[in-house]
Coordinates of C-alpha atoms in Angstrom, one line a residue:
X10 CA 51.7 56.2 128.9
X11 CA 53.9 53.1 129.2
X12 CA 55.0 53.5 125.6
X13 CA 56.2 57.0 126.3
X14 CA 58.0 55.7 129.4
X15 CA 59.8 53.1 127.3
X16 CA 60.8 55.7 124.7
X17 CA 62.2 57.9 127.5
X18 CA 64.3 55.1 128.9
X19 CA 65.9 54.5 125.5
X20 CA 66.8 58.1 125.1
X21 CA 70.5 59.2 125.1
X22 CA 70.3 61.3 128.2
X23 CA 68.9 58.5 130.4
X24 CA 71.5 56.1 129.1
X25 CA 74.3 58.6 130.2
X26 CA 72.7 58.8 133.7
X27 CA 72.4 55.1 134.0
X28 CA 76.0 54.7 132.9
X29 CA 77.2 57.1 135.6
X30 CA 75.1 55.2 138.2
X31 CA 76.7 51.8 137.1
X32 CA 80.2 53.3 137.4
X33 CA 79.4 54.5 140.9
X34 CA 78.4 51.0 141.9
X35 CA 81.6 49.6 140.3
X36 CA 83.9 52.0 142.3
X37 CA 81.9 52.2 145.5
X38 CA 80.1 48.9 145.8
X39 CA 82.2 46.3 144.1
X40 CA 85.4 48.1 145.0
X41 CA 84.7 47.8 148.6
X42 CA 84.6 44.0 148.3
X43 CA 87.9 44.0 146.3
X44 CA 89.6 46.3 148.7
X45 CA 88.2 44.7 151.8
X46 CA 88.8 41.2 150.6
X47 CA 86.1 39.9 152.9
X48 CA 83.3 38.9 150.5
X49 CA 83.5 35.3 151.6
X50 CA 84.3 35.9 155.3
X51 CA 81.8 36.1 158.1
X52 CA 84.6 37.1 160.6
X53 CA 88.3 36.9 161.1
X54 CA 89.8 35.9 164.5
X55 CA 93.5 36.8 164.5
X56 CA 94.9 35.3 161.3
X57 CA 92.1 32.7 161.1
X58 CA 88.9 33.1 159.2
X59 CA 85.3 32.0 159.6
X60 CA 83.9 31.6 156.1
X61 CA 80.6 32.9 155.1
X62 CA 79.6 29.4 154.1
X63 CA 80.5 27.9 157.5
X64 CA 78.6 30.6 159.3
X65 CA 75.4 30.2 157.1
X66 CA 75.5 26.5 157.7
X67 CA 75.9 26.9 161.5
X68 CA 73.1 29.5 161.5
X69 CA 70.8 27.3 159.5
X70 CA 71.5 24.3 161.8
X71 CA 70.8 26.4 164.9
X72 CA 67.7 27.8 163.3
X73 CA 66.4 24.3 162.5
X74 CA 67.1 23.2 166.1
X75 CA 65.2 26.1 167.6
X76 CA 62.4 25.6 165.1
X77 CA 62.0 21.9 166.1
X78 CA 61.9 22.9 169.8
X79 CA 59.7 26.0 169.7
X80 CA 57.6 25.5 166.4
X81 CA 55.4 28.3 165.4
X82 CA 56.5 30.5 168.3
X83 CA 60.0 30.6 166.9
X84 CA 58.7 31.3 163.4
X85 CA 56.8 34.3 164.7
X86 CA 60.0 35.5 166.5
X87 CA 61.9 35.3 163.1
X88 CA 59.4 37.9 161.7
X89 CA 61.2 40.5 163.8
X90 CA 64.3 41.7 162.0
X91 CA 65.8 42.9 165.3
X92 CA 65.5 39.4 166.7
X93 CA 67.0 37.8 163.6
X94 CA 70.0 40.1 163.7
X95 CA 70.5 39.3 167.4
X96 CA 70.1 35.6 166.7
X97 CA 72.6 35.6 163.9
X98 CA 75.0 37.6 166.0
X99 CA 74.8 35.0 168.8
X100 CA 75.6 32.2 166.4
X101 CA 78.6 34.1 165.0
X102 CA 79.7 35.0 168.6
X103 CA 79.7 31.3 169.5
X104 CA 81.8 30.4 166.4
X105 CA 84.3 33.1 167.3
X106 CA 84.5 31.8 170.9
X107 CA 85.1 28.3 169.6
X108 CA 87.9 29.4 167.3
X109 CA 89.5 31.4 170.1
X110 CA 89.5 28.3 172.4
X111 CA 91.0 26.2 169.5
X112 CA 93.8 28.7 169.0
X113 CA 94.5 28.9 172.7
X114 CA 94.5 25.1 173.0
X115 CA 97.0 24.8 170.1
X116 CA 99.2 27.5 171.7
X117 CA 99.3 25.3 174.8
X118 CA 100.5 22.3 172.7
X119 CA 97.2 20.3 172.9
X120 CA 97.0 17.8 170.1
X121 CA 94.8 14.9 168.8
X122 CA 96.3 11.9 167.0
X123 CA 94.9 10.3 163.8
X124 CA 94.3 7.1 165.8
X125 CA 92.1 8.9 168.3
X126 CA 90.0 10.4 165.5
X127 CA 89.7 7.0 163.9
X128 CA 88.7 5.2 167.1
X129 CA 86.1 7.9 167.9
X130 CA 84.5 7.6 164.5
X131 CA 84.3 3.8 164.7
X132 CA 82.7 4.0 168.2
X133 CA 80.2 6.8 167.6
X134 CA 76.7 5.3 168.4
X135 CA 75.2 7.2 165.4
X136 CA 77.2 5.0 163.0
X137 CA 76.6 1.7 164.7
X138 CA 74.3 -1.1 163.5
X139 CA 73.9 -3.9 166.0
X140 CA 76.9 -2.7 167.8
X141 CA 79.1 -2.7 164.7
X142 CA 80.3 0.3 162.6
X143 CA 78.1 0.5 159.5
X144 CA 79.8 2.3 156.5
X145 CA 76.5 3.0 154.8
X146 CA 74.9 4.6 157.9
X147 CA 78.2 6.6 158.3
X148 CA 78.2 7.9 154.7
X149 CA 74.5 8.7 154.7
X150 CA 74.8 10.6 158.0
X151 CA 77.7 12.7 156.6
X152 CA 75.8 13.5 153.4
X153 CA 72.8 14.7 155.4
X154 CA 75.0 16.9 157.6
X155 CA 76.9 18.3 154.6
X156 CA 80.2 16.7 155.5
X157 CA 82.7 14.7 153.5
X158 CA 84.7 12.0 155.4
X159 CA 87.8 14.3 155.4
X160 CA 85.9 17.5 156.5
X161 CA 84.1 15.5 159.3
X162 CA 87.4 14.2 160.6
X163 CA 88.7 17.8 160.6
X164 CA 85.6 18.9 162.5
X165 CA 86.1 16.2 165.1
X166 CA 89.8 17.0 165.5
X167 CA 89.1 20.7 166.2
X168 CA 86.2 19.8 168.6
X169 CA 88.4 17.3 170.5
X170 CA 91.3 19.8 170.8
X171 CA 88.9 22.5 172.1
X172 CA 87.3 19.9 174.5
X173 CA 90.8 19.1 175.9
X174 CA 91.0 22.7 177.1
X175 CA 87.5 22.7 178.5
X176 CA 88.0 19.4 180.3
X177 CA 91.2 20.8 181.9
X178 CA 89.2 23.7 183.1
X179 CA 86.4 21.5 184.5
X180 CA 88.8 19.2 186.3
X181 CA 90.6 22.2 188.0
X182 CA 87.4 23.6 189.4
X183 CA 85.9 22.7 192.8
X184 CA 83.5 24.0 195.5
X185 CA 84.1 24.3 199.2
X186 CA 82.2 22.1 201.7
X187 CA 81.0 25.1 203.6
X188 CA 79.8 26.8 200.4
X189 CA 77.9 23.6 199.4
X190 CA 76.4 23.2 202.8
X191 CA 75.2 26.8 203.0
X192 CA 73.7 26.7 199.5
X193 CA 72.0 23.4 200.1
X194 CA 70.4 24.6 203.4
X195 CA 69.2 27.8 201.7
X196 CA 67.7 26.0 198.7
X197 CA 66.1 23.2 200.7
X198 CA 64.6 25.5 203.4
X199 CA 60.9 25.4 203.9
X200 CA 58.6 27.6 206.0
X201 CA 55.5 27.0 208.1
X202 CA 52.9 29.6 207.6
X203 CA 49.3 30.4 208.3
X204 CA 47.3 32.8 206.1
X205 CA 44.2 35.0 206.1
X206 CA 42.9 36.1 202.7
X207 CA 41.1 39.4 202.4
X208 CA 38.9 39.1 199.2
X209 CA 39.2 42.3 197.3
X210 CA 36.2 41.5 195.0
X211 CA 33.9 41.0 197.9
X212 CA 35.0 44.2 199.5
X213 CA 34.6 46.0 196.2
X214 CA 31.0 44.8 195.8
X215 CA 30.0 46.2 199.1
X216 CA 31.1 49.7 198.2
X217 CA 28.6 52.4 197.2
X218 CA 29.9 55.1 194.9
X219 CA 28.6 58.7 194.5
X220 CA 28.3 60.3 191.1
X221 CA 31.0 62.8 192.1
X222 CA 33.5 60.0 192.9
X223 CA 32.7 58.3 189.6
X224 CA 33.1 61.6 187.6
X225 CA 36.4 62.5 189.4
X226 CA 37.8 59.0 188.8
X227 CA 36.8 59.2 185.1
X228 CA 38.4 62.6 184.7
X229 CA 41.6 61.5 186.4
X230 CA 41.9 58.4 184.3
X231 CA 40.6 59.6 181.0
X232 CA 43.5 57.8 179.2
X233 CA 41.8 54.5 180.1
X234 CA 38.7 55.5 178.2
X235 CA 40.2 57.1 175.2
X236 CA 39.2 55.6 171.9
X237 CA 42.2 55.6 169.5
X238 CA 42.2 57.1 166.1
X239 CA 40.1 54.8 163.8
X240 CA 39.5 54.3 160.1
X241 CA 37.2 52.5 157.9
X242 CA 39.2 50.6 155.3
X243 CA 38.4 49.2 151.9
X244 CA 40.8 46.8 150.4
X245 CA 41.4 44.4 147.5
X246 CA 43.2 41.2 148.3
X247 CA 45.0 38.9 145.8
X248 CA 46.8 35.7 146.5
X249 CA 48.1 32.7 144.5
X250 CA 46.5 30.4 147.0
X251 CA 43.1 32.0 146.5
X252 CA 43.5 31.7 142.7
X253 CA 44.5 28.1 142.9
X254 CA 41.0 27.2 144.1
X255 CA 39.5 28.1 140.7
X256 CA 42.2 26.4 138.5
X257 CA 41.4 23.1 136.7
X258 CA 44.3 20.9 135.4
X259 CA 43.5 18.4 132.7
X260 CA 44.7 14.8 132.7
X261 CA 46.5 15.5 129.4
X262 CA 48.5 18.3 131.0
X263 CA 49.4 16.0 134.0
X264 CA 50.5 13.2 131.7
X265 CA 52.6 15.5 129.5
X266 CA 54.3 17.0 132.6
X267 CA 55.1 13.5 133.9
X268 CA 56.7 12.6 130.6
X269 CA 58.6 15.9 130.3
X270 CA 60.0 15.6 133.9
X271 CA 60.4 11.8 134.2
X272 CA 63.8 12.3 135.9
X273 CA 62.1 14.2 138.7
X274 CA 60.0 11.2 139.6
X275 CA 62.8 8.7 139.3
X276 CA 65.3 7.5 141.8
X277 CA 68.9 8.6 141.2
X278 CA 71.3 6.1 139.7
X279 CA 73.3 4.7 142.5
X280 CA 76.6 2.9 142.7
X281 CA 78.4 1.2 145.6
X282 CA 82.1 2.1 145.5
X283 CA 85.2 1.6 147.5
X284 CA 88.3 3.7 147.5
X285 CA 91.8 4.0 148.8
X286 CA 92.8 7.5 149.9
X287 CA 96.4 8.7 150.0
X288 CA 97.0 12.2 151.4
X289 CA 99.8 14.3 150.0
X290 CA 101.9 11.7 148.1
X291 CA 101.0 10.9 144.5
X292 CA 103.9 8.4 144.2
X293 CA 102.5 6.2 146.9
X294 CA 99.1 6.2 145.2
X295 CA 100.8 5.2 141.9
X296 CA 102.6 2.3 143.6
X297 CA 99.3 1.1 145.1
X298 CA 97.6 1.3 141.7
X299 CA 100.5 -0.8 140.3
X300 CA 99.9 -3.4 142.9
X301 CA 96.2 -3.6 142.1
X302 CA 96.9 -3.9 138.4
X303 CA 99.2 -6.8 139.3
X304 CA 96.4 -8.6 141.0
X305 CA 96.5 -7.4 144.6
X306 CA 93.3 -7.6 146.7
X307 CA 91.6 -4.1 146.8
X308 CA 90.1 -4.6 150.2
X309 CA 93.3 -5.8 151.8
X310 CA 95.3 -2.8 150.4
X311 CA 92.6 -0.4 151.6
X312 CA 92.7 -1.8 155.2
X313 CA 96.5 -1.4 155.2
X314 CA 97.2 1.8 153.3
X315 CA 94.0 3.9 153.0
X316 CA 94.1 7.1 155.0
X317 CA 90.3 7.4 155.2
X318 CA 89.6 6.4 158.8
X319 CA 86.0 5.6 158.3
X320 CA 86.2 3.4 155.2
X321 CA 89.6 1.6 155.7
X322 CA 88.1 -0.8 158.2
X323 CA 85.5 -1.8 155.7
X324 CA 88.0 -2.6 152.9
X325 CA 87.6 1.0 151.5
X326 CA 83.8 0.7 151.0
X327 CA 82.0 4.0 150.9
X328 CA 78.6 2.4 150.5
X329 CA 76.0 3.6 148.0
X330 CA 76.6 7.1 146.5
X331 CA 74.5 9.3 144.2
X332 CA 75.4 12.3 142.0
X333 CA 76.1 15.7 143.6
X334 CA 77.1 14.4 147.1
X335 CA 80.8 13.8 146.7
X336 CA 83.8 15.8 145.5
X337 CA 83.2 16.6 141.8
X338 CA 86.5 15.1 140.6
X339 CA 85.9 12.0 142.7
X340 CA 82.3 11.7 141.5
X341 CA 83.2 12.1 137.8
X342 CA 85.7 9.3 138.1
X343 CA 83.4 7.0 140.1
X344 CA 80.5 7.4 137.6
X345 CA 82.8 6.9 134.6
X346 CA 83.3 3.3 135.7
X347 CA 80.9 1.0 133.8
X348 CA 81.6 -2.6 134.8
X349 CA 81.5 -4.0 138.3
X350 CA 85.0 -4.6 139.5
X351 CA 86.5 -1.8 137.4
X352 CA 89.2 0.3 139.1
X353 CA 90.0 3.9 138.2
X354 CA 93.4 5.4 137.8
X355 CA 94.8 7.8 140.5
X356 CA 92.2 10.6 141.0
X357 CA 93.3 13.8 142.6
X358 CA 90.7 15.7 144.7
X359 CA 90.9 18.4 147.3
X360 CA 91.3 15.7 149.9
X361 CA 94.2 13.7 148.3
X362 CA 94.7 10.9 145.8
X363 CA 92.0 8.3 145.4
X364 CA 91.9 4.9 143.7
X365 CA 88.2 4.0 143.1
X366 CA 86.6 0.6 142.6
X367 CA 83.0 0.0 141.4
X368 CA 81.3 -2.7 143.5
X369 CA 77.7 -2.6 142.5
X370 CA 75.2 -0.7 140.4
X371 CA 71.5 0.4 140.8
X372 CA 69.7 1.8 137.8
X373 CA 67.3 4.7 138.0
X374 CA 63.7 3.6 138.6
X375 CA 60.7 5.8 137.8
X376 CA 57.7 6.1 140.1
X377 CA 54.4 4.9 138.5
X378 CA 52.3 7.7 137.0
X379 CA 49.3 6.9 139.2
X380 CA 51.4 7.3 142.4
X381 CA 52.4 10.9 141.5
X382 CA 49.4 12.1 139.5
X383 CA 47.8 14.1 142.4
X384 CA 51.2 15.6 143.3
X385 CA 51.7 16.7 139.7
X386 CA 48.1 18.1 139.5
X387 CA 48.8 20.2 142.6
X388 CA 52.1 21.4 141.4
X389 CA 50.7 22.4 138.0
X390 CA 47.8 24.2 139.8
X391 CA 50.4 26.0 141.9
X392 CA 52.4 27.0 138.8
X393 CA 49.3 28.3 137.0
X394 CA 48.1 30.1 140.1
X395 CA 51.5 31.8 140.5
X396 CA 51.6 32.8 136.8
X397 CA 48.1 34.2 136.9
X398 CA 48.9 36.0 140.2
X399 CA 51.8 37.9 138.7
X400 CA 49.8 38.8 135.6
X401 CA 47.0 40.1 137.8
X402 CA 49.5 41.8 140.1
X403 CA 50.8 43.9 137.2
X404 CA 47.3 44.8 136.2
X405 CA 46.3 45.7 139.7
X406 CA 49.4 47.9 140.1
X407 CA 48.6 49.8 136.9
X408 CA 44.9 50.3 137.4
X409 CA 45.1 51.2 141.2
X410 CA 47.7 53.8 140.2
X411 CA 45.9 55.2 137.2
X412 CA 42.5 55.4 139.0
X413 CA 43.6 56.4 142.5
X414 CA 40.3 57.8 143.8
X415 CA 38.4 54.4 143.9
X416 CA 39.0 50.7 144.1
X417 CA 36.2 49.9 141.7
X418 CA 38.2 49.9 138.5
X419 CA 41.0 47.9 140.1
X420 CA 38.6 45.3 141.5
X421 CA 36.9 44.9 138.1
X422 CA 40.2 44.6 136.3
X423 CA 41.3 41.6 138.4
X424 CA 37.8 40.2 139.1
X425 CA 38.2 40.4 142.9
X426 CA 35.7 41.8 145.4
X427 CA 36.3 45.0 147.4
X428 CA 36.2 44.1 151.1
X429 CA 35.4 46.7 153.8
X430 CA 35.8 47.1 157.5
X431 CA 33.9 49.0 160.2
X432 CA 35.9 51.6 162.2
X433 CA 39.1 49.8 163.3
X434 CA 42.4 50.7 164.9
X435 CA 45.8 48.9 164.8
X436 CA 44.8 46.8 167.7
X437 CA 41.5 45.3 166.3
X438 CA 42.3 45.3 162.6
X439 CA 41.6 42.1 160.6
X440 CA 44.6 39.8 160.4
X441 CA 45.4 40.7 156.8
X442 CA 45.7 44.4 157.7
X443 CA 47.9 44.0 160.8
X444 CA 51.3 43.8 159.1
X445 CA 53.6 46.8 159.7
X446 CA 53.7 47.6 156.0
X447 CA 49.9 47.7 155.6
X448 CA 49.4 49.8 158.7
X449 CA 52.0 52.3 157.6
X450 CA 50.3 52.6 154.3
X451 CA 46.9 53.1 155.9
X452 CA 48.2 55.9 158.2
X453 CA 50.3 57.6 155.4
X454 CA 49.0 61.1 154.5
X455 CA 48.3 60.1 150.9
X456 CA 46.0 57.3 151.9
X457 CA 44.5 58.5 155.3
X458 CA 44.2 62.2 154.5
X459 CA 44.0 62.5 150.7
X460 CA 41.9 59.4 150.3
X461 CA 44.1 57.8 147.6
X462 CA 44.7 54.1 146.9
X463 CA 47.8 52.7 148.4
X464 CA 50.5 51.1 146.4
X465 CA 50.4 47.3 146.0
X466 CA 51.6 45.9 149.4
X467 CA 53.1 42.4 149.8
X468 CA 51.8 40.7 153.0
X469 CA 53.2 37.3 152.2
X470 CA 54.8 35.6 149.2
X471 CA 52.4 35.7 146.3
X472 CA 49.9 37.5 148.5
X473 CA 49.2 41.3 148.0
X474 CA 46.8 43.9 149.0
X475 CA 45.7 47.5 148.0
X476 CA 44.0 49.6 150.7
X477 CA 42.2 52.9 150.9
X478 CA 40.6 54.8 153.8
X479 CA 36.9 55.3 153.3
X480 CA 36.3 57.2 156.6
X481 CA 38.3 58.5 159.5
X482 CA 37.5 59.5 163.1
X483 CA 40.1 61.1 165.4
X484 CA 41.2 59.9 168.8
X485 CA 38.6 60.8 171.4
X486 CA 37.8 60.4 175.1
X487 CA 34.6 58.3 175.2
X488 CA 31.8 60.1 177.1
X489 CA 31.1 58.9 180.6
X490 CA 27.7 57.7 179.6
X491 CA 29.3 55.1 177.3
X492 CA 31.8 53.8 179.8
X493 CA 30.1 54.3 183.1
X494 CA 30.0 50.5 183.7
X495 CA 33.7 50.1 183.2
X496 CA 34.4 53.2 185.3
X497 CA 32.2 52.0 188.1
X498 CA 33.8 48.6 188.1
X499 CA 37.4 49.9 188.0
X500 CA 36.8 52.4 190.8
X501 CA 35.2 49.8 193.0
X502 CA 38.2 47.5 192.5
X503 CA 40.6 50.3 193.5
X504 CA 38.6 51.2 196.6
X505 CA 38.2 47.5 197.5
X506 CA 41.9 47.0 197.3
X507 CA 42.5 50.1 199.4
X508 CA 40.1 48.8 202.1
X509 CA 41.8 45.4 202.1
X510 CA 45.3 47.0 202.5
X511 CA 44.1 49.3 205.3
X512 CA 42.5 46.4 207.1
X513 CA 45.6 44.3 206.6
X514 CA 47.9 47.1 208.0
X515 CA 45.6 47.5 211.1
X516 CA 45.6 43.7 211.8
X517 CA 49.4 43.4 211.2
X518 CA 50.1 46.3 213.6
X519 CA 48.0 44.7 216.3
X520 CA 49.4 41.2 215.8
X521 CA 53.0 42.5 215.9
X522 CA 52.1 44.0 219.3
X523 CA 50.8 40.7 220.5
X524 CA 47.1 41.6 220.2
X525 CA 45.4 38.6 218.5
X526 CA 42.0 39.8 219.5
X527 CA 42.0 42.0 216.4
X528 CA 41.2 39.0 214.3
X529 CA 38.0 38.3 216.1
X530 CA 37.1 42.0 216.0
X531 CA 37.1 41.8 212.2
X532 CA 35.7 38.3 211.9
X533 CA 39.0 36.9 210.6
X534 CA 40.8 33.6 211.3
X535 CA 44.0 32.1 210.2
X536 CA 43.8 28.9 208.2
X537 CA 45.6 25.6 208.8
X538 CA 49.4 25.6 209.0
X539 CA 51.0 25.1 205.5
X540 CA 54.6 24.1 204.8
X541 CA 55.7 25.9 201.7
X542 CA 59.0 25.9 199.7
X543 CA 60.4 28.3 197.2
X544 CA 58.0 27.2 194.4
X545 CA 54.8 28.3 196.3
X546 CA 52.8 31.3 195.1
X547 CA 53.6 33.3 198.2
X548 CA 57.2 32.3 198.3
X549 CA 58.6 35.7 197.3
X550 CA 57.0 37.4 200.3
X551 CA 57.4 34.5 202.8
X552 CA 61.1 33.9 202.1
X553 CA 61.8 37.7 202.4
X554 CA 60.4 37.7 206.0
X555 CA 62.7 37.6 209.0
X556 CA 63.2 34.2 210.7
X557 CA 60.9 34.0 213.8
X558 CA 62.3 33.4 217.3
X559 CA 61.2 30.3 219.1
X560 CA 57.5 30.5 220.0
X561 CA 57.0 33.8 218.3
X562 CA 55.5 34.4 214.8
X563 CA 56.5 37.0 212.3
X564 CA 53.7 38.7 210.2
X565 CA 53.7 40.1 206.7
X566 CA 51.4 41.1 203.9
X567 CA 51.3 39.7 200.3
X568 CA 49.1 39.6 197.3
X569 CA 47.9 36.4 195.6
X570 CA 47.5 35.7 191.9
X571 CA 43.9 36.8 192.0
X572 CA 44.8 40.3 193.4
X573 CA 43.6 39.5 197.0
X574 CA 45.5 40.8 200.0
X575 CA 46.9 38.0 202.2
X576 CA 48.0 38.4 205.8
X577 CA 50.8 35.9 206.5
X578 CA 52.0 34.5 209.8
X579 CA 55.4 32.9 209.6
X580 CA 55.7 30.4 212.5
X581 CA 58.8 28.3 211.8
X582 CA 61.7 27.9 209.4
X583 CA 62.8 24.3 208.7
X584 CA 65.9 23.0 207.0
X585 CA 65.7 19.4 205.7
X586 CA 68.8 18.8 203.5
X587 CA 68.6 15.7 201.4
X588 CA 72.1 14.2 201.2
X589 CA 71.5 13.1 197.6
X590 CA 70.6 16.7 196.7
X591 CA 73.8 18.0 198.2
X592 CA 75.8 16.3 195.5
X593 CA 73.7 18.0 192.9
X594 CA 74.3 21.4 194.5
X595 CA 78.1 20.6 194.6
X596 CA 78.0 19.8 190.9
X597 CA 76.0 22.9 190.1
X598 CA 78.4 25.2 192.0
X599 CA 81.4 23.6 190.4
X600 CA 79.8 24.0 187.0
X601 CA 79.0 27.7 187.8
X602 CA 82.7 28.2 188.8
X603 CA 83.7 26.6 185.5
X604 CA 81.4 28.8 183.5
X605 CA 82.9 31.9 185.3
X606 CA 86.4 30.7 184.5
X607 CA 85.6 30.0 180.9
X608 CA 83.9 33.5 180.6
X609 CA 87.0 35.1 182.1
X610 CA 89.4 33.2 179.6
X611 CA 87.2 34.2 176.7
X612 CA 87.2 37.9 177.8
X613 CA 91.0 37.8 178.0
X614 CA 91.3 36.1 174.6
X615 CA 88.9 38.6 173.0
X616 CA 90.8 41.5 174.5
X617 CA 94.1 40.3 173.1
X618 CA 93.0 39.1 169.7
X619 CA 92.0 41.2 166.7
X620 CA 88.4 40.2 165.8
X621 CA 86.5 41.6 162.8
X622 CA 82.8 40.8 162.0
X623 CA 81.8 41.2 158.4
X624 CA 78.3 39.8 158.2
X625 CA 75.4 39.3 160.7
X626 CA 72.1 40.6 159.2
X627 CA 72.7 39.8 155.6

């Protein structure tokens, strides 16, 4: 069958059709990129652009930050495509807002000098060692963050300009004394209450139900006792991780892999270099090189004339560098130097003109075989398992399709067992069957109704499954005889709560009329006085009650976390404002005003700037 398929693909008619399809992609797909000109743009803000690369880096940084904070919970959220789209949009929105603020700050004439940038870099605590700027720490930190010295300086300049505007906004905001006082008193308010709890469960236990009441409740709430549609599922599961457990790797294979990939287990060649950077003027760089060739001291010239803020203070030292971390032109020139003390010619990069000096060399060092033997064995087992997985996947796809009325042939072809469930629904299916793709396949007409094998479904990387429905039973209301215990318990709970509410209403009415004897009539008694704040379980009800007059209580009804009905007596409202807390309220109100101002400015800037989004969920 596959041979006939290949012959058909090579036929002239199919080639013509494929040619037309390719042309349609050329004119429709590729053309849209050419015409739009936005293949490398995430968004444009006025005449400025946010590149796709900058957006993806910002997205990845924010994703890593959230992952470190929320762990597996955040990973589960990323499984939802809708959330991922929203998350990516929020990152791009923030980048657009930052760019709008930068443009607005520049239009107001806000600027940052080179000296300010340099001072800031030299004083940043991340780059200090024993209180002194450390060039190696600086360079390593930039490499980890994906910055060059020049791009980091540009990032700081833009950030400082934007912060000038934000600082101006913050310094212009204030809160009124009366506003602070009122808010402080409201937040710090506490209330003295007494409570009586009416236990719903105890009331429910004392209730006797008739058969008629139970049957009526069952009929009125049949949806509670409806069994969903259920299926019995047979399935074959195949995963590389499962195959790995059966794979043996010989010592000879491990040794051979080590020798063939020795560079993988070796440290990179490193060299410590210094440079002098001149931005925009090749003649100046040539003159400096001439001075160096005449015997001038490299470090002294770097301190006086290099325009790399970070390295100039250190005599131009960039510390230790490896391959693939610097500008390619700079790196080629640096690694072309062979003798310590050698100086390059003038090297032009995207950041200006460099003169590079080789200060020290470190050769590549290989890790001993015994240290990496287990790692290599695991890696080879992984590779073999993946290779075997894809071979078996092809076989499974073919056999499950060619013999669709049973899983037996497919299971035999890949030497994997057929697993089977009892009757299940989407809510109680085994973990491997719960993915949306698998449940859609199970409920598809071909699988559920026609009894055919599903297609091969990927449930995780290198992890697939084929399912079939062995039996089916429709949605049905369970007979009362099967659920009588649940019905009885639920109805008692409902009636118990009704009794508690009715009793509470009776008591509240009497108490509001000044009749406290009602408590004794029902064998009830208020507990000790409690002083509660807004964090207490009953706070929502208590703080919604009217303030009592002197010597008079106000009564209300609430429900606690266990579902019990609670009668509340509010006796007194107290305000104890902590003077230290007032300053915090003042700061919070000012910050809130600042956020409102910033939101207003951004709304105006967005309304008056042409903004186009090109990618979010790509």
